Tab-separated table of C-alpha atoms in Angstrom:
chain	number	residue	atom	x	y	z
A	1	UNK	CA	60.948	85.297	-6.433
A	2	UNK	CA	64.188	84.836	-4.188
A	3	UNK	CA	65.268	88.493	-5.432
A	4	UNK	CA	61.989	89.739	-4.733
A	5	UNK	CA	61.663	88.716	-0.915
A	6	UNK	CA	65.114	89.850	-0.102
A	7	UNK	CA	64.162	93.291	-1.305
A	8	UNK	CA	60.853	93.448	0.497
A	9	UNK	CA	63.297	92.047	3.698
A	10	UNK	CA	65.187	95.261	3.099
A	11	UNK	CA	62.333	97.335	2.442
A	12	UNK	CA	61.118	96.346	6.034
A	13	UNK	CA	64.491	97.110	7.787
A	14	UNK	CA	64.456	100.310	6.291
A	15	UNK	CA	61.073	101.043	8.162
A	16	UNK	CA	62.023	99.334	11.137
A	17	UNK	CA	64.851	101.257	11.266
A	18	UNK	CA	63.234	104.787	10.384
A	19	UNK	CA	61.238	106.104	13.346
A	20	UNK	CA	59.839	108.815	12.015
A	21	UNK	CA	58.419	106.285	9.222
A	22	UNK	CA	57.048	103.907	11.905
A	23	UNK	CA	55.784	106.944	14.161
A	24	UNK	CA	53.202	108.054	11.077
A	25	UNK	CA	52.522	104.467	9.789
A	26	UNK	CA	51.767	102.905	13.436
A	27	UNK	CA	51.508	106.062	15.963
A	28	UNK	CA	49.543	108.225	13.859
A	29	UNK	CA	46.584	105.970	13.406
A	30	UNK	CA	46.382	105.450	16.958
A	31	UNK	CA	46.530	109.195	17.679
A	32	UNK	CA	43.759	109.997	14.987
A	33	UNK	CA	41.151	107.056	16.337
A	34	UNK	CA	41.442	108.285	20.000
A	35	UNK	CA	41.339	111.683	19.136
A	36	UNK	CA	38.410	111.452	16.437
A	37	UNK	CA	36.613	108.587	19.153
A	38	UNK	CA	36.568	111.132	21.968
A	39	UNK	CA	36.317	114.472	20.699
A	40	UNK	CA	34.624	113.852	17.752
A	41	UNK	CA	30.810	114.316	19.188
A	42	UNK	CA	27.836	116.048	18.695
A	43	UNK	CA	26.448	115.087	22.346
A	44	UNK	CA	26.698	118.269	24.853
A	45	UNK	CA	27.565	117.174	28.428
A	46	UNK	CA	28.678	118.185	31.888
A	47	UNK	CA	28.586	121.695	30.654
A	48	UNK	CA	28.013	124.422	32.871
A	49	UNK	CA	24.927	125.771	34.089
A	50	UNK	CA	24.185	128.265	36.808
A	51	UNK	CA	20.154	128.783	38.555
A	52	UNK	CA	18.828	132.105	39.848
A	53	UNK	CA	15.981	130.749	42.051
A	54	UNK	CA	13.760	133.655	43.059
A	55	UNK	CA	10.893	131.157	44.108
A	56	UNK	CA	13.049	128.919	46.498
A	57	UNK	CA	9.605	126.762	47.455
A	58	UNK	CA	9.743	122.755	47.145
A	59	UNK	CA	8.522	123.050	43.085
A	60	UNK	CA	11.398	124.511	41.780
A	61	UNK	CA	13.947	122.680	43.967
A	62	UNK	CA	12.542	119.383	41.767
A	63	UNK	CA	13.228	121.424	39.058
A	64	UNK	CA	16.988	121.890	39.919
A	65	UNK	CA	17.614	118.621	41.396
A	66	UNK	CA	16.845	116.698	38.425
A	67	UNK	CA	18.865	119.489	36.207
A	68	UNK	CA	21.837	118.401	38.851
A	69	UNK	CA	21.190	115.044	38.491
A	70	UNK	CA	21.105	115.331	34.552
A	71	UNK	CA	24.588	113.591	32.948
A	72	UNK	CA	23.961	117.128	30.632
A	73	UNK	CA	24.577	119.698	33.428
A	74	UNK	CA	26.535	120.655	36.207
A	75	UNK	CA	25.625	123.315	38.289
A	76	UNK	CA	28.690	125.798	38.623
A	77	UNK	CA	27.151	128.391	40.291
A	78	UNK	CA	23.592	129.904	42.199
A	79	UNK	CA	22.817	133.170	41.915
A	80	UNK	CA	21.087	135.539	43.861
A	81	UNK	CA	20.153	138.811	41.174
A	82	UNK	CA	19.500	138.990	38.149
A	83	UNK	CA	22.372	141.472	37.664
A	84	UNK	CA	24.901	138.240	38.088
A	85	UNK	CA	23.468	136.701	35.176
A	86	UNK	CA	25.481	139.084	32.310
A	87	UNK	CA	28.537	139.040	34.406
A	88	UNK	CA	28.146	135.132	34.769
A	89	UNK	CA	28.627	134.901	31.195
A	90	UNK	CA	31.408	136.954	30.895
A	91	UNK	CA	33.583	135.242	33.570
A	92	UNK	CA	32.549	131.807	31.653
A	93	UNK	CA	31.261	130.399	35.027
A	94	UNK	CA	28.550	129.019	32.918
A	95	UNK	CA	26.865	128.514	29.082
A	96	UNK	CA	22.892	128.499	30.475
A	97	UNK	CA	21.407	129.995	33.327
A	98	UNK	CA	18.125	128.839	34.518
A	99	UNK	CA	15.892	131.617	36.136
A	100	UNK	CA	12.703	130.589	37.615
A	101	UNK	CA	10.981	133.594	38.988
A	102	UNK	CA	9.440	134.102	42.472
A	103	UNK	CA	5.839	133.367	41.633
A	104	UNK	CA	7.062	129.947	39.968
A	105	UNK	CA	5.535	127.684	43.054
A	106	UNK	CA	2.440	129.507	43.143
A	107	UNK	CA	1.519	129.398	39.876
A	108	UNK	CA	1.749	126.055	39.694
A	109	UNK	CA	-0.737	125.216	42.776
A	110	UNK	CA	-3.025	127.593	42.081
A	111	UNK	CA	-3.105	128.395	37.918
A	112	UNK	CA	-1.365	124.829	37.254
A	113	UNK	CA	0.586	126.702	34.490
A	114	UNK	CA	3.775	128.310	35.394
A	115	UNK	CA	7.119	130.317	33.076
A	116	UNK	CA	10.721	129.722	33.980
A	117	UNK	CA	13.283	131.232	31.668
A	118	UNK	CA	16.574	129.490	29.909
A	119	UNK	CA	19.313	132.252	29.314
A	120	UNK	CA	22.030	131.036	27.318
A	121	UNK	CA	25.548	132.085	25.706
A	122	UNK	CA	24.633	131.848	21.555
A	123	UNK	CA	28.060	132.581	20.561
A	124	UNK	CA	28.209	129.382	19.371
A	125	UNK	CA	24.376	128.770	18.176
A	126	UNK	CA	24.985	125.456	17.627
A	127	UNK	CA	25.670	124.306	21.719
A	128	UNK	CA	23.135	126.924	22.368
A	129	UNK	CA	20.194	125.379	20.937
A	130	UNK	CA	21.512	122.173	22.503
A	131	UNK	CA	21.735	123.035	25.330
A	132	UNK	CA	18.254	124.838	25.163
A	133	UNK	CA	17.234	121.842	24.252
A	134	UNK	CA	18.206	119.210	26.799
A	135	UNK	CA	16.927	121.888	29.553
A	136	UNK	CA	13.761	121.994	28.340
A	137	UNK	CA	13.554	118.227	27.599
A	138	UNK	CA	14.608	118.274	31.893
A	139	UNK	CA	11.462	120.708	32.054
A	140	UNK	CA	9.188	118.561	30.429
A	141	UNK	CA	9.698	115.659	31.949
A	142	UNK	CA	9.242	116.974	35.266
A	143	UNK	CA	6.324	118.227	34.013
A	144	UNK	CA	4.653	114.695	32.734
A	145	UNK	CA	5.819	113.598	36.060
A	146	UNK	CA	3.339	115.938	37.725
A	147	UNK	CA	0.673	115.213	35.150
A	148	UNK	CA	0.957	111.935	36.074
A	149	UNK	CA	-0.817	112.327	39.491
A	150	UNK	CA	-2.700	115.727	38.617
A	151	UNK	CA	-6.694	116.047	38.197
A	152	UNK	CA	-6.099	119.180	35.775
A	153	UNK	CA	-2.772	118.753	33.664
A	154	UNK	CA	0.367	121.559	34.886
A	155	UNK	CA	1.858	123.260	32.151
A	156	UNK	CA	5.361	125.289	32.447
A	157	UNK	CA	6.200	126.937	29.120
A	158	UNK	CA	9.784	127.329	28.857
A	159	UNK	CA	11.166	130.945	27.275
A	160	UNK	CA	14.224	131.450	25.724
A	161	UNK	CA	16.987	133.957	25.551
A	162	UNK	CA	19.900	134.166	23.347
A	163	UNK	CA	23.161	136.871	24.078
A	164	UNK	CA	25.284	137.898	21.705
A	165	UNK	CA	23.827	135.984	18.539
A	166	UNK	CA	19.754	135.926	18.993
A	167	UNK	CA	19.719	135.040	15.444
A	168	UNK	CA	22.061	132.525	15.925
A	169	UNK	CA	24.054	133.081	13.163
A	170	UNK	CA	26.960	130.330	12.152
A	171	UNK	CA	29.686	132.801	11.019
A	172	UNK	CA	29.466	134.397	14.901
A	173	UNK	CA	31.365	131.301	15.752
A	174	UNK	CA	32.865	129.914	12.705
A	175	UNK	CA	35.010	133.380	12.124
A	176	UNK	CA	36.675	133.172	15.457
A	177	UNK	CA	37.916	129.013	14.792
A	178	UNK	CA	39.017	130.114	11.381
A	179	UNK	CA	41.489	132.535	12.502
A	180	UNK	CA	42.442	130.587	14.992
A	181	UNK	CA	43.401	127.633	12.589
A	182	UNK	CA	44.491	129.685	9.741
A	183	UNK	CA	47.357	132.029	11.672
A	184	UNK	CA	48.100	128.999	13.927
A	185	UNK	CA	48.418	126.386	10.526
A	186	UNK	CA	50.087	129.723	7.914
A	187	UNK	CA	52.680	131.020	10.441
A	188	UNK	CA	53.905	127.778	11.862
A	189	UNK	CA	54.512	126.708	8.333
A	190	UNK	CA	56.178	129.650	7.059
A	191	UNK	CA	58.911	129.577	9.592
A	192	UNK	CA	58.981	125.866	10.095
A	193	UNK	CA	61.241	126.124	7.516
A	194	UNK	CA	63.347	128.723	7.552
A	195	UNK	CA	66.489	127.561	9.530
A	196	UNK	CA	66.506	124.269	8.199
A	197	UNK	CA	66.282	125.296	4.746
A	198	UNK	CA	69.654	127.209	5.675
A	199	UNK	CA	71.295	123.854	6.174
A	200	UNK	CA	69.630	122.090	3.237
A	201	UNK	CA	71.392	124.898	1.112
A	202	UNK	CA	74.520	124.998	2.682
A	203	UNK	CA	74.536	128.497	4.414
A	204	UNK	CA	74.922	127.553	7.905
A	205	UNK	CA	78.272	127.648	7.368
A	206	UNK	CA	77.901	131.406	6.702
A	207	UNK	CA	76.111	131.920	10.203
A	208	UNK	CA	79.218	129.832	11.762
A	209	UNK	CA	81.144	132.640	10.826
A	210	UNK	CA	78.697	136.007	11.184
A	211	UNK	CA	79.130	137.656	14.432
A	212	UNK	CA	75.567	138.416	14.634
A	213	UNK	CA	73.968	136.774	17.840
A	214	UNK	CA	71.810	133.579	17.219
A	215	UNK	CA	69.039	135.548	18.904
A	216	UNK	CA	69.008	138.082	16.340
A	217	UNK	CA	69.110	135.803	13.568
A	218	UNK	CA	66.138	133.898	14.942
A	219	UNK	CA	64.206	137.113	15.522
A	220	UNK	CA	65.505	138.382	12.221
A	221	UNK	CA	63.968	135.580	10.339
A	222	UNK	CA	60.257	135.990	11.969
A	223	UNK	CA	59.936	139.540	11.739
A	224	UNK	CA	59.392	139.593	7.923
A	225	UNK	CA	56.697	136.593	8.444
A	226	UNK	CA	55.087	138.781	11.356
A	227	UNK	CA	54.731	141.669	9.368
A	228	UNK	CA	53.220	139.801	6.102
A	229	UNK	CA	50.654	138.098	9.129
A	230	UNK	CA	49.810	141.879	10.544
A	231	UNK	CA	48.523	141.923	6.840
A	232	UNK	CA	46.497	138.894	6.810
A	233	UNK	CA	44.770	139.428	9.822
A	234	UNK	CA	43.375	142.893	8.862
A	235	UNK	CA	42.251	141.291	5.842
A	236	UNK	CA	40.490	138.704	7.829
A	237	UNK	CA	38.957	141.181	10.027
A	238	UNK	CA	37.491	143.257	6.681
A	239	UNK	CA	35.974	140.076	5.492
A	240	UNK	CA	34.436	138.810	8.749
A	241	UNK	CA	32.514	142.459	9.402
A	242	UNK	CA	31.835	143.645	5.531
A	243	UNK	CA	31.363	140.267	3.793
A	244	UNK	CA	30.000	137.893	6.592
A	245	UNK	CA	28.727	140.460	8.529
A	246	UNK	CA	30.683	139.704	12.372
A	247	UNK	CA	30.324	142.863	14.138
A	248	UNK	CA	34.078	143.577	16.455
A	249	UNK	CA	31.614	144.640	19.489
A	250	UNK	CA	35.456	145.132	21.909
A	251	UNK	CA	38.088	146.713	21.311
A	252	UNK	CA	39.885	146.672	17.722
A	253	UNK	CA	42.862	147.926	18.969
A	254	UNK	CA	43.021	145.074	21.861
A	255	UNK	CA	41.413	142.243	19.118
A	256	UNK	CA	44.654	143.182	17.180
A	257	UNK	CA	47.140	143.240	19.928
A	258	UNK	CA	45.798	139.827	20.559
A	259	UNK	CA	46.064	138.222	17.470
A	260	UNK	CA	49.807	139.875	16.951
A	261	UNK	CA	50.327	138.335	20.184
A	262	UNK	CA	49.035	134.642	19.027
A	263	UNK	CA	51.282	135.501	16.079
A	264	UNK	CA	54.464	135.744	17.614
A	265	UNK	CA	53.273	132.640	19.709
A	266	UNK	CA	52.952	130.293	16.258
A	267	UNK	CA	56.194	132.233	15.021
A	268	UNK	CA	57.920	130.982	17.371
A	269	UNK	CA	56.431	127.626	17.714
A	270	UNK	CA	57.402	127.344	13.475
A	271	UNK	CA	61.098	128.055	14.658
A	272	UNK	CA	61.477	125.746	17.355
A	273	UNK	CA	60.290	122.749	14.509
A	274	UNK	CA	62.816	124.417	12.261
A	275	UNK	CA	65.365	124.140	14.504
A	276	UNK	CA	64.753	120.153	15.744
A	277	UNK	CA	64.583	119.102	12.403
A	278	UNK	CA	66.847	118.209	9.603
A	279	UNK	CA	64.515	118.706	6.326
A	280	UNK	CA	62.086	120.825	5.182
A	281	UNK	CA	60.146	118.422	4.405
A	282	UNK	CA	59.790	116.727	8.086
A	283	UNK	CA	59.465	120.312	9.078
A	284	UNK	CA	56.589	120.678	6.783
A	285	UNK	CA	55.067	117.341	7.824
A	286	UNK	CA	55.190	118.368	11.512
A	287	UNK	CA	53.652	122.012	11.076
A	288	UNK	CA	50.442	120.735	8.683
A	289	UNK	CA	49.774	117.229	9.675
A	290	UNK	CA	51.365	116.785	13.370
A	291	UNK	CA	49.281	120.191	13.960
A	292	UNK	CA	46.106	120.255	11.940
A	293	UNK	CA	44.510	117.494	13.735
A	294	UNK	CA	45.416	119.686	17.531
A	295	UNK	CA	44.411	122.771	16.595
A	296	UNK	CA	41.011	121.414	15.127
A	297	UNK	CA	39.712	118.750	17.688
A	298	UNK	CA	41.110	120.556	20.912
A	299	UNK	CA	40.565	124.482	20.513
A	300	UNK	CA	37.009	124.375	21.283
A	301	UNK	CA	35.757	125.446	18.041
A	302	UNK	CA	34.276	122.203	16.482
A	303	UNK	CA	33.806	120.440	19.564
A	304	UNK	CA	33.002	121.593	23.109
A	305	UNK	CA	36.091	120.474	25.050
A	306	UNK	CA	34.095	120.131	28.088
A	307	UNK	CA	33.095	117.220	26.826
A	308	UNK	CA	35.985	115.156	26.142
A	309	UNK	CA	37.747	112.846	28.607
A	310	UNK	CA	40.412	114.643	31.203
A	311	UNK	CA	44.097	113.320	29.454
A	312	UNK	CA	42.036	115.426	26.278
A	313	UNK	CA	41.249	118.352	28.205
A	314	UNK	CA	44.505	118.723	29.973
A	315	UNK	CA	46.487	118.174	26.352
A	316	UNK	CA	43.933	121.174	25.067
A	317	UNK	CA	45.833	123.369	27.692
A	318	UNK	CA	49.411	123.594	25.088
A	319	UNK	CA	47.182	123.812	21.953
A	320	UNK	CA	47.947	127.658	21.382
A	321	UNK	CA	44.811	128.341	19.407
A	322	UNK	CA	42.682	127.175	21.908
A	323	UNK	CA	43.384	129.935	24.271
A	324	UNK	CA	43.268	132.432	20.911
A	325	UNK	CA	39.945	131.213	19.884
A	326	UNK	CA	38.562	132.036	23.766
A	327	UNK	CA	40.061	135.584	22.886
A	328	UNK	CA	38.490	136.360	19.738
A	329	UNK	CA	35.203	135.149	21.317
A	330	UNK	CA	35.125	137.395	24.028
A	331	UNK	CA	36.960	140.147	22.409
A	332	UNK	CA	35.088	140.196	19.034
A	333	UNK	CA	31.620	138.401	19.699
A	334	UNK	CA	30.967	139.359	23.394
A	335	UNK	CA	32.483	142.774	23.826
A	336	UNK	CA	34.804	142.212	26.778
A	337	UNK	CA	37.817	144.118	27.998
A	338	UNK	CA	41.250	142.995	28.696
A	339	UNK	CA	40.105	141.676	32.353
A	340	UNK	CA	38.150	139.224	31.139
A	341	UNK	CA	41.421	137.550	28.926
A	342	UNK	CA	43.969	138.100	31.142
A	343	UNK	CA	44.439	134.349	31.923
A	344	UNK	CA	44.507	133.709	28.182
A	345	UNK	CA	46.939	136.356	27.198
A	346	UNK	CA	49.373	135.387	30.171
A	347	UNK	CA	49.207	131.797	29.113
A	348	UNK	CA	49.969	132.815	25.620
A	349	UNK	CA	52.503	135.500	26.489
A	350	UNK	CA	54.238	132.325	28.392
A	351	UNK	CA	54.022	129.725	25.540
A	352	UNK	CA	55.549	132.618	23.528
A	353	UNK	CA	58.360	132.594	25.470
A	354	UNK	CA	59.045	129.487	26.422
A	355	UNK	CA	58.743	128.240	22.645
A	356	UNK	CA	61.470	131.261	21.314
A	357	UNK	CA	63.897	130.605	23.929
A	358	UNK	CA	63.666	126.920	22.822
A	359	UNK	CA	63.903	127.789	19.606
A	360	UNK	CA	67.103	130.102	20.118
A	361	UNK	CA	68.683	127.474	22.520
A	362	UNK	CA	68.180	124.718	19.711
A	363	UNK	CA	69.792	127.111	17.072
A	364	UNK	CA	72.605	127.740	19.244
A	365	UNK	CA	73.529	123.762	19.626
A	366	UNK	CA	72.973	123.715	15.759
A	367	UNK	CA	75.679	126.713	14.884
A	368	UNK	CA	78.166	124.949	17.615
């Protein structure tokens, strides 16, 4: 029994003395239950909706002032035309837009019925209908509030449209996340391996002595990875418009440029883990696990990141995908041009940058 005790003392320096083994038997617990607690969540809130008020009379201020008061809503912008509804959509300024036309007021007093109309973004059907939902929920309570004190009961029906998906099809929004988590999880973990495995073999000596530039080795070993991608994502693209039937209403030549460009991003991202670590398999444990839970919770794609907390929100801002999956949205499902991603593909073009010159100044240290 004495035997036994002194090896489960050792056992326990071991850990104590591994951090790596302590980071993923105490850290990544804690991680998983704050990310899961916050982000995980099928509640829509404090997204953002925008009013085009044509009646402007004391009716359909209530109207708005309870939708501003609503924990569901905040009002982003007012608009004047109903020309600035499309374009409101397209800048992402807001996911609803509540129209309530310019006989809204008098209808009510005189016909006690009256229509307002609930435009919303159904590129992802899901926070759509939600949304939809808690609006007209606002509606109808406002309503009962006026039945309340009314001789003859007021009725506002509520009409709905959907852009982009009116059948509100899953695979509209489910396509876009996928490729966004598979070229983010596949080409992080292809090259997440490749410089360390040179050590693990015993070849870095061989490098010690090439003349060939560390840059060009680096770039050398993600071209051939970047090349096999080019061919994944055109078979991704066939499947999404002849199997699940995702039209590519932008550009095709600008939805590839993209994606080549979120390529090189992950690329690079791979090499920078190969070149910080000392085993394939940590570098294998960092690209799946320490990047699967990221690039699921905080791209957008399950989970509205509006709606988690503000240290969440600001993390989502270095999760690569996230800004990829905003691309493939507007490029693919919406039909916008290169105007409308230009933030996105800067703050991409950056992370791919800033992640290869890492990547080339670790490599450098390593061959020294």
């Amino acid at each position: 029994m004495k035997q036994l005790f002194s090896f489960i003392k050792k056992e326990f320096y071991h850990i104590w003395r591994d951090r790596r083994t302590m980071f993923i038997l105490l850290g990544m617990p804690l991680a998983q239950i704050i990310i899961f607690g916050f982000a995980l969540t099928n509640e829509v809130k404090n997204e953002s909706i925008a009013i085009l008020d044509q009646s402007k009379d004391a009716a359909a201020s209530q109207i708005v002032s309870k939708i501003s008061a609503s924990r569901y809503f905040n009002v982003t912008a007012i608009l004047h035309n109903p020309d600035e509804i499309i374009r409101t959509f397209q800048t992402n300024t807001a996911r609803i837009v509540l129209v309530l036309p310019s006989t809204f007021g008098e209808d009510l007093r005189h016909i006690n019925k009256a229509q307002v109309q609930l435009v919303t973004d159904a590129s992802d059907p899901n926070i759509a209908t939600t949304l939809i939902n808690y609006a007209t929920a606002i509606i109808t309570d406002y309503q009962q509030s006026l039945n309340a004190t009314a001789a003859i009961p007021y009725q506002i029906n509520v009409q709905s449209r959907l852009l982009y998906n009116p059948q509100l099809k899953g695979a509209y929004s489910f396509v876009p996340g996928v490729m966004a988590i598979v070229l983010m999880l596949i080409c992080t973990m292809m090259t997440a391996i490749t410089i360390v495995r040179e050590k693990e073999t015993g070849t870095m000596e061989v490098m010690l002595v090439s003349p060939v530039q560390p840059m060009k080795i680096v770039v050398a070993k993600a071209i051939p990875y970047l090349l096999l991608t080019v061919v994944n994502i055109t078979n991704i693209l066939l499947l999404s418009v002849f199997v699940l039937d995702v039209p590519i209403n932008g550009s095709l030549v600008l939805l590839t440029g993209e994606s080549i460009l979120f390529t090189i991003t992950c690329l690079s991202f791979g090499l920078l883990i190969s070149s910080v670590t000392d085993s394939q398999q940590t570098a294998m444990m960092i690209s799946m696990m320490g990047l699967f839970l990221p690039t699921v919770m905080l791209s957008g794609f399950m989970f509205p990141i509006e709606n988690m907390p503000l240290a969440l929100r600001i993390v989502s801002n270095v999760v690569p995908s996230r800004w990829y999956y905003e691309i493939v949205v507007a490029v693919m499902i919406k039909g916008l041009g290169i105007s409308s991603i230009l933030k996105q593909t800067l703050v991409l073009s950056g992370m791919t940058v800033l992640l290869l010159s890492l990547a080339i100044k670790n490599f450098k240290i390593r061959l020294e």
